[in-house]
Amino acid sequence: MTRHMDMTHAGDHLPKTSLVAPRPMDLSEKPLLQVRSVSKYYGRRIGCEDVSFDLWPGEVLAIVGESGSGKTTLLDCISTRMTPTSGMVNYRMRDDTMREVFRLSEAEKRFLMRTDWGFVHQNPADGLRMTVSAGANVGERLMAIGEQHYGDIRQTASDWLEQVEIAKDRIDDQPRAFSGGMRQRLQIARNLVTGPRLVFMDEPTGGLDVSVQARLLDLLRSLVAELGLAAIVVTHDLAVARLLSHRMVVMKEGRIIETGLTDRVLDDPQAPYTQLLISSILQV
Amino acid sequence: MTSAPFSSSEAQSGAIADYNFAYLDEQTKRMIRRAILKGIAIPGYQVPFASREMPMPYGWGTGGVQVTASIIGPDDTLKVIDQGADDTTNAVSIRAFFAKMAKVKTTTHTGEASVIQTRHRIPEEQLHEGQVIVFQVPIPEPLRFLEPRETETRKMHAVEDYGLMHVKLYEDIAQKGHIATNYAYPVKVKGRYIMDPSPTPKFDNPKMNQSEALQLYGAGREMRIYAIPPYTDVVSLDFEDYPFEVQTFEEPCALCGGTGVFLDEVILDDQGGRMFVCSDSDYCEDRRAKGHRGALSPDIYESEESLSAQISQEGADA
């Protein structure tokens, strides 16, 4: 446990030299999410082991590491898409009570996932309904929580498409007709429409070419800042971590080996593995 | 209750097999009745049941026939309709089946029937207390074309996760300017379960609400039974700014002059000639018997023969 105790210091989440734009900062001492000793084993193989950290409201945390280091397993466990073998995940609900997410009923869990949480998949096809229009994709969450006015739903969807830089006249097109970057932006709009407080992102820029990546990162950065979202971003791309996150954890073989403010970790890596990871970035 | 498949005398004489009353054996009927009772207790909930092979292909009403066979008694009077008509293949065959296997009285008059098995329509004449209407259902799951996984749709029903249903209606409006779903229009039963009313036209949806008759739904291939007890709220889904509407027809029935009823289009020739007639054949006949006449009523041409002669004449002229 001592390894991650230093992560729970109050104030540790304040981005001092981060590139992230100023945002409405929640200075409350109460964490939004607590992850405690989460382990997931696939038979005898380790998915992730004994992972603990806290996340504060409005904070962006990057989980970095190479392929197979357990990043996605960890994200799936925290977001209840998968049940961990052991460990606990607590979340502060909108009524300010801390709830253990695996003790929530199926109905509560689903409600949480479609209102207060978002999940951005690496492959947009996993997070979108490819056979219904962009407008319906964005509107689905609204309809799921009881919105029943077509005009209002459509207006909201249209506003969100604009926010994620998709032309309004594409509202009735299916995502099948969209490019990879557009699909990813649509997926983001679909998740943010209910004003979630926590968004999970699994390699949000994976599979996009660099110029599209840059635009998407710009967009994500400004949205996160504007909306005061907390986010957990899984990425193997350290540049993404640098641009988006306040704090980061480095994973290797299912365990956290280093954590700290993003700029600190990237500029002054302590663990040998982190040093190796950072030095392997190609300098152009 | 006879348990032997053949009575010896008939087997020797080469007569047909001696089946149990209403074809199904008593254990099977009990199993189906339990499913029906559970369905009635939880309005709109799809109860799984061990559907049997019936002497007819899937898609021809195996579910409806099993439900009817389980509830029918010797004193019942059965009416069978297919697309509203009593005289189409499916209706005639199923009626003959029960006339033979249960020796029950059959009728085409809605008012006289105690059990009505139907494919795709609810009769125009209002059903009354004590009647049971049995629907033949091909696909019981309203969410099926939106979510293919049965495990997932069951969960969605369990936790009332029904946003997806409105996505379909949204998509209709976005693509076609209005809710274009015309049949199998989803309904919410007693404020809880979303249900597919089988492929009845949405014209019949309002008849389901607060119906005096018991409504039973049987899906043989999909092995599901569901029910709406009498006097239950059944609400068709819609948007506040796009409220639910039923189909309307521009002209009255060409045979009986009836309005406010569901009409079928009948093609008269290959020159664009057509007529609209009541889909509910019993309702139409009843009205004609009472002296109502439509634009193409046989009486105007004196007899049925002269109508068909007239029609073929028109075709030849054009």
Coordinates of C-alpha atoms in Angstrom, one line a residue, chain A residues 131-133 136 143 150 154 172, chain B residues 146 164-186 202 237 239 242:
Chain A
T131 CA -26.8 1.9 -38.3
V132 CA -28.6 4.9 -36.9
S133 CA -28.1 8.5 -37.7
A136 CA -29.9 9.5 -32.9
M143 CA -34.0 9.4 -24.6
Y150 CA -38.2 15.2 -30.6
R154 CA -32.6 17.2 -32.2
D172 CA -29.1 12.5 -40.4
Chain B
L146 CA -32.2 -2.8 -32.3
L164 CA -33.3 2.4 -27.6
M165 CA -37.0 2.1 -28.4
H166 CA -37.2 5.8 -28.8
V167 CA -34.1 5.8 -30.9
K168 CA -36.0 3.9 -33.5
L169 CA -38.9 6.4 -33.5
Y170 CA -36.4 9.3 -33.6
E171 CA -34.8 7.7 -36.6
D172 CA -38.2 7.3 -38.3
I173 CA -38.9 11.0 -37.9
A174 CA -35.4 12.1 -38.9
Q175 CA -35.5 10.0 -42.1
K176 CA -39.1 10.2 -43.1
G177 CA -40.5 13.2 -41.3
H178 CA -43.0 11.3 -39.3
I179 CA -43.2 8.1 -37.2
A180 CA -43.2 5.6 -40.1
T181 CA -43.7 2.5 -38.1
N182 CA -47.1 1.3 -39.2
Y183 CA -47.4 -2.1 -37.7
A184 CA -45.9 -3.9 -34.7
Y185 CA -45.9 -0.4 -33.1
P186 CA -44.4 -0.6 -29.6
K202 CA -51.0 0.5 -35.4
L237 CA -44.9 5.2 -27.5
F239 CA -42.7 12.0 -28.8
Y242 CA -44.9 13.9 -32.6

